[in-house]
Coordinates of C-alpha atoms (C1' of nucleotides) in Angstrom, one line a residue:
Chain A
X139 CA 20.1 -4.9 7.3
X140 CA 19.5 -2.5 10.1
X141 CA 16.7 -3.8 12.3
X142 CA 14.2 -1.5 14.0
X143 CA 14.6 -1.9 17.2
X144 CA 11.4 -2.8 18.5
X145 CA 9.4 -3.1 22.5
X146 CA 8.6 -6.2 23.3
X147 CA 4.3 -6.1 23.3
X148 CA 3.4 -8.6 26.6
X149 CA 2.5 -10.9 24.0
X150 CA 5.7 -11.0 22.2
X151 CA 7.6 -11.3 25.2
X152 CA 5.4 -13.8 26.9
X153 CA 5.8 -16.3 23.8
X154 CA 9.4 -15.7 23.7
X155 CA 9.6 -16.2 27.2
X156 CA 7.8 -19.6 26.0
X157 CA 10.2 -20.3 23.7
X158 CA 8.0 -19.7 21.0
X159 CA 8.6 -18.7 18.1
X160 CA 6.1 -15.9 17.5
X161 CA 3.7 -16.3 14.2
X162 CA 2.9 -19.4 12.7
X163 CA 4.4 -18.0 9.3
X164 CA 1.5 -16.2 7.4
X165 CA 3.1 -18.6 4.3
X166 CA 6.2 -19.6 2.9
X167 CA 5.2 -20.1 -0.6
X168 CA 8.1 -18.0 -1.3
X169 CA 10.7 -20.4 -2.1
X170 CA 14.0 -19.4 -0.6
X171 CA 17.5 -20.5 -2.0
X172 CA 20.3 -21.1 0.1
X173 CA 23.7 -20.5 0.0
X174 CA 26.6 -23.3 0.6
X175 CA 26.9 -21.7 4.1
X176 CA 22.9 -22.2 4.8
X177 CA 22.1 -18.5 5.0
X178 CA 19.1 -18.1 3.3
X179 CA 19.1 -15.6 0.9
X180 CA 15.9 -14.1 -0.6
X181 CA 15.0 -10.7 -2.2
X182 CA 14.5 -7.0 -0.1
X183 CA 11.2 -7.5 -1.0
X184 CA 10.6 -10.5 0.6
X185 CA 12.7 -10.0 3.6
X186 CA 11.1 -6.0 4.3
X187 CA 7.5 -7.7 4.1
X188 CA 8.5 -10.6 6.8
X189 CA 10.0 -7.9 9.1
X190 CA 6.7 -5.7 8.6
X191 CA 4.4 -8.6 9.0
X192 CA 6.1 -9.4 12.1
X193 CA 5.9 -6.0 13.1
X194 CA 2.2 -6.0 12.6
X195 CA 1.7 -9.3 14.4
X196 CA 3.9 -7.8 17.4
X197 CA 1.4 -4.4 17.9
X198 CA 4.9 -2.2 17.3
X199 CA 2.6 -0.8 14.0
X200 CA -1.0 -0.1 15.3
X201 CA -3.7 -0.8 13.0
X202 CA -4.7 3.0 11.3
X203 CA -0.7 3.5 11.3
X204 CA 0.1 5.4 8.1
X205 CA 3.1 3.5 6.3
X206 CA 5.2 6.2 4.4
X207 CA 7.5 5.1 1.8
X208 CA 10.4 7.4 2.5
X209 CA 9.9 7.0 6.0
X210 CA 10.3 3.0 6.6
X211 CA 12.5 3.0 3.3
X212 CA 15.2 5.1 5.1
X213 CA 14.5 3.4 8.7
X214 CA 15.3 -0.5 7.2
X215 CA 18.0 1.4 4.8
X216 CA 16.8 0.8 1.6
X217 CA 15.5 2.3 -1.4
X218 CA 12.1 2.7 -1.8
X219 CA 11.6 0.3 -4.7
X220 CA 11.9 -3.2 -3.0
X221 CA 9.9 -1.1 -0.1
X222 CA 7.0 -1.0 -2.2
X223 CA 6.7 -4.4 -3.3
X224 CA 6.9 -5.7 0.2
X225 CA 3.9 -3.5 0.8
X226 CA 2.2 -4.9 -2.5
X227 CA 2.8 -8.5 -0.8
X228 CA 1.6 -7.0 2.3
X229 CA -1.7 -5.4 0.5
X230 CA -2.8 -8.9 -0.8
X231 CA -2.7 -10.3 2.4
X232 CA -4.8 -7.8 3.7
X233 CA -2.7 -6.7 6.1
X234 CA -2.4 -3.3 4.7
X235 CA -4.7 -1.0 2.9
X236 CA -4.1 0.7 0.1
X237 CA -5.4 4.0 -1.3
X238 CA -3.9 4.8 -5.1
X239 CA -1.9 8.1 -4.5
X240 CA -2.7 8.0 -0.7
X241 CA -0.2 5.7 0.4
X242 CA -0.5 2.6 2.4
X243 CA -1.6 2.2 6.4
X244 CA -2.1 -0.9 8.7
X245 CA -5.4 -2.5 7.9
X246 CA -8.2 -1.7 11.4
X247 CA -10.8 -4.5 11.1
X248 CA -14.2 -2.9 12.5
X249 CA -16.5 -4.5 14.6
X250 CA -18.4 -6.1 11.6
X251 CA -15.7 -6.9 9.9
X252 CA -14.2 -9.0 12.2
X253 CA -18.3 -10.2 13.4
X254 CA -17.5 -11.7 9.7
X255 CA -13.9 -13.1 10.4
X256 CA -14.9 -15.3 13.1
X257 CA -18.0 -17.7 11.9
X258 CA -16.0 -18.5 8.6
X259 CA -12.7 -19.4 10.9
X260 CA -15.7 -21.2 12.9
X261 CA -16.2 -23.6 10.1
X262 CA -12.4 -23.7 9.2
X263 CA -11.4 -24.5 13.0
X264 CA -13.9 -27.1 13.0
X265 CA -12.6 -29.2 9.5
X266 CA -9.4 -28.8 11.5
X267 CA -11.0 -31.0 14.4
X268 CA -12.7 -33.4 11.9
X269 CA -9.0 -34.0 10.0
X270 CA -6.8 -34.2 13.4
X271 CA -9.5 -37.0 14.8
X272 CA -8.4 -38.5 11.6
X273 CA -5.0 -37.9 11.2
X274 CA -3.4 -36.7 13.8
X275 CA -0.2 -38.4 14.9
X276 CA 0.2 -39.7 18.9
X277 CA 2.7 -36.9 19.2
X278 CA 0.4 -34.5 17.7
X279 CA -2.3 -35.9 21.0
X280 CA 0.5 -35.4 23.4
X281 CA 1.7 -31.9 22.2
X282 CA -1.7 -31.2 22.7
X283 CA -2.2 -32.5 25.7
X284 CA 0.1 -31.1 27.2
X285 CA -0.5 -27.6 25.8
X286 CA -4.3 -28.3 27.4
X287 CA -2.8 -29.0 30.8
X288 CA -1.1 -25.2 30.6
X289 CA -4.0 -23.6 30.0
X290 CA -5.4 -25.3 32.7
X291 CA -2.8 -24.7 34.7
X292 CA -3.4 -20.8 33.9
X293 CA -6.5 -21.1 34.4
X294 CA -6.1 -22.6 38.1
X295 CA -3.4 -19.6 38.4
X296 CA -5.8 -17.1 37.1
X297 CA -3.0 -16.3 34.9
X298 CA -4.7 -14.4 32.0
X299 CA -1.7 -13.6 29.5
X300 CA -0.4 -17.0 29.9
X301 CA -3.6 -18.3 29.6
X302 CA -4.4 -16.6 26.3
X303 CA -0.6 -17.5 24.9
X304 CA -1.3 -21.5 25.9
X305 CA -4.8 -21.2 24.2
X306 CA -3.6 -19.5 20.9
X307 CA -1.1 -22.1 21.0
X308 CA -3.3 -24.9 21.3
X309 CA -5.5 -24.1 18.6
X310 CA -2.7 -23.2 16.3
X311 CA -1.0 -27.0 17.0
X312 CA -4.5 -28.2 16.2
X313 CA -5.0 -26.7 13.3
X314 CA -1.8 -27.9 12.2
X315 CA -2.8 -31.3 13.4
X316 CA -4.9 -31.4 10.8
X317 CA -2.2 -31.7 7.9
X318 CA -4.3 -29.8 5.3
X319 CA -1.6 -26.7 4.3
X320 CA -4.7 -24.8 2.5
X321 CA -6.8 -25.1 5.4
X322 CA -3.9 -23.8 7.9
X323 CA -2.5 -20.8 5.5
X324 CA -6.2 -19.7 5.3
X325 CA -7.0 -20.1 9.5
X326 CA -3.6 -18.2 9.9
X327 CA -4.5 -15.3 8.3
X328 CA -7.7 -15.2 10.1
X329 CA -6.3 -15.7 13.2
X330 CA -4.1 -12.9 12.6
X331 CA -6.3 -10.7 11.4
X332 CA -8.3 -11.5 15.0
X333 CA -5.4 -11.1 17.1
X334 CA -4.7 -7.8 15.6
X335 CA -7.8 -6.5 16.4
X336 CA -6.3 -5.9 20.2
X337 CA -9.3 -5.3 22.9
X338 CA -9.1 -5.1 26.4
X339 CA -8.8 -8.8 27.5
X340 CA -11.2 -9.0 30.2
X341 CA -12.8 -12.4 30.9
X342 CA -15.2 -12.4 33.2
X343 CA -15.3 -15.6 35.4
X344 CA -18.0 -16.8 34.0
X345 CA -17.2 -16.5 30.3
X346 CA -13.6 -18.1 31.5
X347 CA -15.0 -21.2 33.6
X348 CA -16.8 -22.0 30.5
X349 CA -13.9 -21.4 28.1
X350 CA -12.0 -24.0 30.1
X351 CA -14.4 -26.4 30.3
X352 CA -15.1 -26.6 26.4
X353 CA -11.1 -27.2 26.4
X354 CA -12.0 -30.3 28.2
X355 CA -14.4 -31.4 25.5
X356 CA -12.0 -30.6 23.3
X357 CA -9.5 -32.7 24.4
X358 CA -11.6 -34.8 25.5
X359 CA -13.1 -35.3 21.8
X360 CA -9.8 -35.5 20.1
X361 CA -8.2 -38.4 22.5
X362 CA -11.4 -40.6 21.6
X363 CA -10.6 -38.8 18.1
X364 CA -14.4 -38.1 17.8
X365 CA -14.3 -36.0 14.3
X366 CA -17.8 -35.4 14.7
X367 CA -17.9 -34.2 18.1
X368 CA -14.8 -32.1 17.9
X369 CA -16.4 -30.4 14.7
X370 CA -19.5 -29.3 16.9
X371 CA -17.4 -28.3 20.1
X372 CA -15.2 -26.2 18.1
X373 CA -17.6 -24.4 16.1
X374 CA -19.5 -23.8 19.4
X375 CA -16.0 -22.5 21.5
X376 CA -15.5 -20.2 18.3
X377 CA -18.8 -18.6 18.8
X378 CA -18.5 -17.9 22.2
X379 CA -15.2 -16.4 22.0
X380 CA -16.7 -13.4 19.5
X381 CA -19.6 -13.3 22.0
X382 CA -16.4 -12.7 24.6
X383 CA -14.4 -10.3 22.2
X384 CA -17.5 -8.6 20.8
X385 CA -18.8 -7.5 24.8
X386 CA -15.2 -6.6 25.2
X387 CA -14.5 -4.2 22.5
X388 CA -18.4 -2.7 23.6
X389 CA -17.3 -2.2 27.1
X390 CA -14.4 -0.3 26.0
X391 CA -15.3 1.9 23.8
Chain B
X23 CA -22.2 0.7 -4.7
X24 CA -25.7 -0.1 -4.9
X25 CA -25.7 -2.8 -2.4
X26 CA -28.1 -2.4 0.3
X27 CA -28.8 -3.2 3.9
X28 CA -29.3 -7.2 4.7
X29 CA -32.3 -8.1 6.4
X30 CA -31.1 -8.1 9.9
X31 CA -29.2 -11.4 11.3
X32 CA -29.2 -11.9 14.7
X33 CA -26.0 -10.9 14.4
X34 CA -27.2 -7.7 12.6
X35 CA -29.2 -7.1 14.5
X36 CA -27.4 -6.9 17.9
X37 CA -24.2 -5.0 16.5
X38 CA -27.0 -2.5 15.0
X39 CA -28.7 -2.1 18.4
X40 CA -24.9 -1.0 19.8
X41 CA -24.6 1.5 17.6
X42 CA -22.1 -0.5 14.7
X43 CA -22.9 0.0 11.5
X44 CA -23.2 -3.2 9.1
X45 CA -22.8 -1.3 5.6
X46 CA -20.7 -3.7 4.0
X47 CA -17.4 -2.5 2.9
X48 CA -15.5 -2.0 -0.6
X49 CA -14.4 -5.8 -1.0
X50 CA -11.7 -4.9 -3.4
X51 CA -8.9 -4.3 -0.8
X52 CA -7.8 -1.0 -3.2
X53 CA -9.8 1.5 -3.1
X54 CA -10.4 2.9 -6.3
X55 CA -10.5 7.0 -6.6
X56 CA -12.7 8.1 -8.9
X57 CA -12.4 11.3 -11.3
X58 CA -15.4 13.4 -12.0
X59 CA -16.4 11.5 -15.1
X60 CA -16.9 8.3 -13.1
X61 CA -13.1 6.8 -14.6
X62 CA -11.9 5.0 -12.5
X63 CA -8.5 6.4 -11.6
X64 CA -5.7 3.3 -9.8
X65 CA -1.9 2.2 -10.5
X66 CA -0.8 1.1 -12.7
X67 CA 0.3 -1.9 -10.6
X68 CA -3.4 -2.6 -9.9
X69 CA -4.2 -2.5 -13.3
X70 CA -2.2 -4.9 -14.3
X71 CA -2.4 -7.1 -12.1
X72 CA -6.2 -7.2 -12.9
X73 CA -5.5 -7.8 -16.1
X74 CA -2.8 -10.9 -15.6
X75 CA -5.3 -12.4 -13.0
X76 CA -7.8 -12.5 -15.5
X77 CA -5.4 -13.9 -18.0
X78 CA -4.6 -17.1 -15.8
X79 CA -8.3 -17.5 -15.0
X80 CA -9.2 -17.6 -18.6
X81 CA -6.2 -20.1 -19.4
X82 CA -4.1 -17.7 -21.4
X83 CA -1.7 -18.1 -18.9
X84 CA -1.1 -22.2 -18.3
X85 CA -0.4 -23.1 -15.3
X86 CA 3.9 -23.2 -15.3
X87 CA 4.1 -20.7 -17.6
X88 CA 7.3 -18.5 -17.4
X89 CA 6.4 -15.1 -16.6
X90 CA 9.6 -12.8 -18.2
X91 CA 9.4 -9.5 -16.5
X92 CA 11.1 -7.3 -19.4
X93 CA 8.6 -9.6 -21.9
X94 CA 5.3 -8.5 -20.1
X95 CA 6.2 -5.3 -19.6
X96 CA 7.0 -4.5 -23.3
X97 CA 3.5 -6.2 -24.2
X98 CA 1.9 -3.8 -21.6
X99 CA 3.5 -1.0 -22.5
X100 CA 4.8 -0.1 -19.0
X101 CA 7.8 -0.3 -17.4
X102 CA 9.1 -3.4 -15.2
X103 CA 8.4 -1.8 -11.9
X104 CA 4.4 -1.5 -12.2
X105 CA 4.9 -4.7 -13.8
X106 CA 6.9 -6.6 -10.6
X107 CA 4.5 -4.5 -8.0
X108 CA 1.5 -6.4 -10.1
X109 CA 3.7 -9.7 -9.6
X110 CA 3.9 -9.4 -6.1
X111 CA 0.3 -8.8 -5.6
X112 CA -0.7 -12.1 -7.6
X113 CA 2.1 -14.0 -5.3
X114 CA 0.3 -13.3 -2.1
X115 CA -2.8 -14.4 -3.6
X116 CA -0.9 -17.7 -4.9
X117 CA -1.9 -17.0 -8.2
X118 CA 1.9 -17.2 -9.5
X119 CA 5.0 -18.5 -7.6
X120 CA 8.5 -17.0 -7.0
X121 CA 12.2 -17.8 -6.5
X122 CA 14.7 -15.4 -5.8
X123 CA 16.4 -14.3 -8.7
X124 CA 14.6 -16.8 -10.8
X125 CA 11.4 -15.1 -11.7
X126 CA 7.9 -16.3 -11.4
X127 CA 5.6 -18.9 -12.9
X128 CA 2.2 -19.2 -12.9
X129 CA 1.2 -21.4 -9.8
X130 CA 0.7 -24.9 -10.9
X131 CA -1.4 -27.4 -8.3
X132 CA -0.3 -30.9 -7.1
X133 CA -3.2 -33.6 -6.9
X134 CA -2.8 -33.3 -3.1
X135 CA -3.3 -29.6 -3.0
X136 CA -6.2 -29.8 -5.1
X137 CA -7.0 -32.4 -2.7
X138 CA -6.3 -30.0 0.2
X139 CA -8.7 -27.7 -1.4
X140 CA -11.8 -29.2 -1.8
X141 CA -12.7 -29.7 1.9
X142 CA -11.6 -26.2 2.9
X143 CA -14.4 -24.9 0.4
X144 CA -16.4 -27.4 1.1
X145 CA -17.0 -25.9 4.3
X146 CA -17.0 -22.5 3.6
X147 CA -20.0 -23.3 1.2
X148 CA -21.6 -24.9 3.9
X149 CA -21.4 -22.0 5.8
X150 CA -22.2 -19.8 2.9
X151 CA -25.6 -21.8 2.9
X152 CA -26.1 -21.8 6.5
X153 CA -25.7 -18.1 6.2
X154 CA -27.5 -17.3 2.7
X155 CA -30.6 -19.6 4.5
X156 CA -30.6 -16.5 6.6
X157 CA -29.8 -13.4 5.1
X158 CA -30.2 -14.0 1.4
X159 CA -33.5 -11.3 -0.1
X160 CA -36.5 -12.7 -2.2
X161 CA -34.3 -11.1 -4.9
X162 CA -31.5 -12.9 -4.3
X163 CA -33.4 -16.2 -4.2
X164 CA -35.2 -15.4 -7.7
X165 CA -31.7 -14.8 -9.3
X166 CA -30.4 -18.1 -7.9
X167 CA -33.9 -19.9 -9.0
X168 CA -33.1 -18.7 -12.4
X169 CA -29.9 -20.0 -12.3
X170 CA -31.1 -23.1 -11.5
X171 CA -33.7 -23.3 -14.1
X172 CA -30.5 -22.8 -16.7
X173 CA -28.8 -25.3 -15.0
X174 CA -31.6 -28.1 -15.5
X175 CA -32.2 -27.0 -18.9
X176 CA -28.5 -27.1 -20.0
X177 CA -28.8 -30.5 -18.7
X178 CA -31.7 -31.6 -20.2
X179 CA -29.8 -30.2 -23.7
X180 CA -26.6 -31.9 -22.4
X181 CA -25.0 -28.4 -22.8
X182 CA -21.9 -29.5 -20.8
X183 CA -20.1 -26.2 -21.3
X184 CA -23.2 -24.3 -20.7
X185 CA -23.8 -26.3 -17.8
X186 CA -20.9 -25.7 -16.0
X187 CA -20.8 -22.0 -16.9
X188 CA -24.2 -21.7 -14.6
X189 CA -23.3 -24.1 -12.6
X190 CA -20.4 -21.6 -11.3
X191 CA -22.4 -18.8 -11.3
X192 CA -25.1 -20.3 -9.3
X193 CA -22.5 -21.2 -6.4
X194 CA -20.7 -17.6 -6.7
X195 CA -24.3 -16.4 -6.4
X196 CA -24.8 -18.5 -3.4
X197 CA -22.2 -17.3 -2.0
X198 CA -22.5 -13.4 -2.4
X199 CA -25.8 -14.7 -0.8
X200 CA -24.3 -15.4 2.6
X201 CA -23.8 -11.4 2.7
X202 CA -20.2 -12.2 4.4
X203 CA -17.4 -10.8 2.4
X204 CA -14.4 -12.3 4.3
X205 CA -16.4 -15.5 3.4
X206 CA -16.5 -14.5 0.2
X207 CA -13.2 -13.9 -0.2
X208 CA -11.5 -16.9 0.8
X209 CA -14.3 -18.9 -1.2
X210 CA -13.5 -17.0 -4.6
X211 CA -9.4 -17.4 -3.9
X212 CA -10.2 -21.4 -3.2
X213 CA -12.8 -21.5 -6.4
X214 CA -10.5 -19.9 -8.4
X215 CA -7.4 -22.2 -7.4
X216 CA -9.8 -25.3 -8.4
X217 CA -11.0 -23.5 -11.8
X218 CA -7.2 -23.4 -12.9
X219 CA -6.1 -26.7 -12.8
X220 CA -7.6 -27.5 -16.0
X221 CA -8.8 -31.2 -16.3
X222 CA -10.8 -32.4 -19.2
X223 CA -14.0 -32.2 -17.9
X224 CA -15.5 -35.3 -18.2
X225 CA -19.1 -36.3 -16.4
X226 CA -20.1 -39.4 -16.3
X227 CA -23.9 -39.7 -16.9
X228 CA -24.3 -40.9 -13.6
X229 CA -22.4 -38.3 -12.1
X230 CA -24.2 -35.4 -14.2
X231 CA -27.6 -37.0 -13.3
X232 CA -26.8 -36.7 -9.2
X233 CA -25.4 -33.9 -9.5
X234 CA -28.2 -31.8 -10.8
X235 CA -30.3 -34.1 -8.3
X236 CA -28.2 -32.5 -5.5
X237 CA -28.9 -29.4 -6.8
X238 CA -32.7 -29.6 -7.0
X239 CA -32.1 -30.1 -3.1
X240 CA -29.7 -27.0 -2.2
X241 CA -32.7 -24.8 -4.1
X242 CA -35.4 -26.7 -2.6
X243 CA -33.7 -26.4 1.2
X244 CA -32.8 -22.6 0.0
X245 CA -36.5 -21.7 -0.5
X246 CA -37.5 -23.5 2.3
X247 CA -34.7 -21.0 4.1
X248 CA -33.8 -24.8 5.7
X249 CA -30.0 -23.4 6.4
X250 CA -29.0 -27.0 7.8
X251 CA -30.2 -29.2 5.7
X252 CA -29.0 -26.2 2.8
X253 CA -25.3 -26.6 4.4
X254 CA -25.2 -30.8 5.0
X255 CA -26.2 -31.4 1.2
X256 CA -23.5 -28.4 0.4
X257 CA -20.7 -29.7 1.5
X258 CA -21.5 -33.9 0.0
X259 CA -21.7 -31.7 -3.2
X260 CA -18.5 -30.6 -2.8
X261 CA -16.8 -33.5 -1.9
X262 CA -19.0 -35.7 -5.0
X263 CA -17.5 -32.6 -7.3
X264 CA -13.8 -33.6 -6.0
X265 CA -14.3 -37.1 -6.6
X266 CA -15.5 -36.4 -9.9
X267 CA -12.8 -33.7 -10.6
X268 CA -9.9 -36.4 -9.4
X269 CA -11.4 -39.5 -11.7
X270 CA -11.1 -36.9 -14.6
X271 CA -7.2 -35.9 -13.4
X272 CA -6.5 -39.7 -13.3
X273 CA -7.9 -40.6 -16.0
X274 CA -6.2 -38.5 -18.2
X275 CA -2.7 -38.7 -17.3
Chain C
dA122 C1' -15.1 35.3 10.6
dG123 C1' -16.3 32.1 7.0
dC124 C1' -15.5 30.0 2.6
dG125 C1' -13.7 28.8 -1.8
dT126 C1' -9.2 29.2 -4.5
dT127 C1' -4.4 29.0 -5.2
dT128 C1' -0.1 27.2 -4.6
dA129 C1' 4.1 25.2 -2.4
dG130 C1' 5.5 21.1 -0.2
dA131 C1' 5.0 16.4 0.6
dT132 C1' 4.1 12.0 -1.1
dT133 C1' 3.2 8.6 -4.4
dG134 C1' 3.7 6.6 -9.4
dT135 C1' 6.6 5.3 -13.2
dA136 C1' 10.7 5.0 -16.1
dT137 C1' 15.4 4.2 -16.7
dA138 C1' 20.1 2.9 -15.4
dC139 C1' 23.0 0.0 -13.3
dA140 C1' 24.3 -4.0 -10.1
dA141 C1' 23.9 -8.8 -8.9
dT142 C1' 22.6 -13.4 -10.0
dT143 C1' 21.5 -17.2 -12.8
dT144 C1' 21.8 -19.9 -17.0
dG145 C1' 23.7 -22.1 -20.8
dC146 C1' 27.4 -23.0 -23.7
dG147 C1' 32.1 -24.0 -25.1
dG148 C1' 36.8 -25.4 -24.1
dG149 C1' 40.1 -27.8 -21.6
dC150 C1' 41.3 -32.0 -19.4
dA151 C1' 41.2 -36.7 -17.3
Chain D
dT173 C1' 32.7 -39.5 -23.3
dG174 C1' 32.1 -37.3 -19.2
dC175 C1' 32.9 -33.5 -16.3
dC176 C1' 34.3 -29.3 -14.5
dC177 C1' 35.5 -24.7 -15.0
dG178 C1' 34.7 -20.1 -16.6
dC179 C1' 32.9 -16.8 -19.4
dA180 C1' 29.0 -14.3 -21.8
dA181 C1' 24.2 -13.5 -22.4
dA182 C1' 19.9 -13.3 -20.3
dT183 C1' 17.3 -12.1 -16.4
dT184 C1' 16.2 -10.4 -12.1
dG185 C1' 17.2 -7.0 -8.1
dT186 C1' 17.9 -2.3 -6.5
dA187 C1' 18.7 2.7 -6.7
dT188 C1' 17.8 7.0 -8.4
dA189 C1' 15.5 10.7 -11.1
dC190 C1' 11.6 12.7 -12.5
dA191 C1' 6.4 13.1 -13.3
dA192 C1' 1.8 13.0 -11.3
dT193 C1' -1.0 13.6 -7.6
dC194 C1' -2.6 14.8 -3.1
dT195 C1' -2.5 17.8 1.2
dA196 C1' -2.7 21.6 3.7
dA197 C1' -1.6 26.3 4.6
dA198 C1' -1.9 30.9 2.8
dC199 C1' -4.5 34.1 0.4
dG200 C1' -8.2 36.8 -1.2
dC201 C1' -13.0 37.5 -1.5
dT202 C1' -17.7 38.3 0.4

DNA sequence: AGCGTTTAGATTGTATACAATTTGCGGGCA
DNA sequence: TGCCCGCAAATTGTATACAATCTAAACGCT
């Protein structure tokens, strides 16, 4: 299997850089068998839509991108059949649209569509608080932890890229914290959806100084593993950051 | 599409005064061309997939349930490649799982993931009444005071059936309310995980009595357009349905 | 020029053929 | 009996061919 080669976006880069490994998997309900040697071995299918969710993720397809079967069938050398079931995977997700007889492009989230993403990962964000105050391991608290001290370590820097990778990080881990796989596969794709929707990243100084200082409630919340306070902080940093990407995307246009 | 502008949110409101449209969009991710007689015109892919979706939501399709490609196809009359391009849709909405090279089933939930589930909707509900508190019209609250009137009087006949038939639609309803489709979405996906796992559905009289006590709340706070009382009462209905739902799972293994 | 119509090329949709993998059964053997 | 091997049937995975549909450029008309 040919790989496209690919640029490294800032953001894939700076998370490699990280050591990170990029997407917090959209979901592996896929069940993968496994040879004697450990290689995984699934279908084309499966294996095209990873590499074009990926893709996706990394900005290298734009959202509005037309996807052309022949094109990307003869680019990951393949034939177009297990092509177009990786896009029917990719369709349900919502990562791609669809038009019968019209072919498939990158999904583009408009302003009020993603006005709508962000309240309902709000509330989803916020169960995630209530849960980890509940059942979040100590290891969980100091991954988190220390993932808080990079961002405000970034934030002392004025580091914005980093800052943004430590902060998408941090919410991911809490998230996870949470141990509730429906509630994570469903914030994922949210989150993705979000991220994809790339604006201009300007912070003003205000908006940043506040951003931080909820972080310290945050934390703050889930060390006394205050549920109820972590639930209201989180649904309130949530807000403000569509208030943030909302005057972005404005300014920009 | 005879759906028609919201009464303005704040929300609304302030995207409308930059300029953003809030029309909502065409919530079925495919677009559907139309010929000139109004026929609806898709894939087959899409078709089916409609068509098997409905299938496991009406039961004909258990939960575990082998699904043979070549089988399928011969009883649809198609060919296996519409047929696996419906499949792969229904995987990515976890309707039916996959192994390589083994075929696909029809997803079957654990106790813990229905577990899982009922807090994630719980949630979303509550922000569905949060938002519906809002935005829902005087139409929308007649249709859901209807819907409550059916639900009382199927109780008062001890309809069970009947009951939970309006029961369902009076919280799909409540939803759609909300005027937030990504909501929507992920509420329907959860709903319709929950609706599957088939468990005799017992109700206590107890159980039957506070729930349609609860319910003379939500439509009480809903007229009142009391969206935080609407969303606290929301989500202990919810999480009084699981409990119910799990003594029934229990009880009859 | 402007505008609808035609038509060739491009692109997507479906069917079929064949390859690869799994499954289950029967035989050989300790 | 129990177990392991290997083969055949069943089933899934992929490629290719052809049909249906869309797109856009060329054409002719007013």
């Amino acid at each position: 299997m040919a790989r496209i080669a690919r640029p490294a976006t800032w953001l894939s880069f700076l998370l490699m850089q990280w050591g990170y490994n990029l997407m917090p998997r959209a979901r592996p309900k896929i069940s993968e068998s496994k040879t004697s040697d450990g290689k995984k071995r699934t279908t084309l299918a499966v294996q095209l839509a990873e590499q074009l969710r990926e893709m996706i993720f990394d900005g290298d397809l734009e959202p509005g991108t037309r996807l052309q079967e022949e094109d990307l069938s003869q680019r990951f050398g393949v034939s177009r059949t297990p092509l177009r079931e990786a896009l029917k995977l990719l369709i349900a997700e919502d990562l791609i649209s669809f038009q019968p007889n019209r072919g498939a492009t990158v999904t583009q989230l408009s302003l009020t569509e993603l006005a709508e993403t962000f309240p309902v990962m709000g509330v989803l964000e916020a169960l995630a608080g209530e849960l980890a105050a509940i059942s979040a391991s100590d290891a969980d608290l100091d991954t988190l932890r220390q993932l808080h001290d990079e961002i405000v370590a970034n934030y002392t820097a004025r580091n914005l890229k980093a800052y943004f990778a430590a902060n998408q990080r941090f919410h991911e881990r809490l998230v996870e914290a949470a141990s509730n796989d429906t509630l994570a596969t469903h914030y994922h794709q949210l989150a993705g959806r979000v991220r994809r929707a790339r604006y201009r990243a300007n912070l003003s100084p205000e908006r940043w100084a506040q951003s931080v200082k909820e972080h310290e409630q945050i934390i703050a919340a889930l060390e006394a593993r205050d549920g109820a306070a972590l639930s209201k902080i989180l649904r309130a940093h949530i807000d403000h950051k569509f208030e943030t990407v909302r005057d972005a995307i404005l300014k920009n246009d």
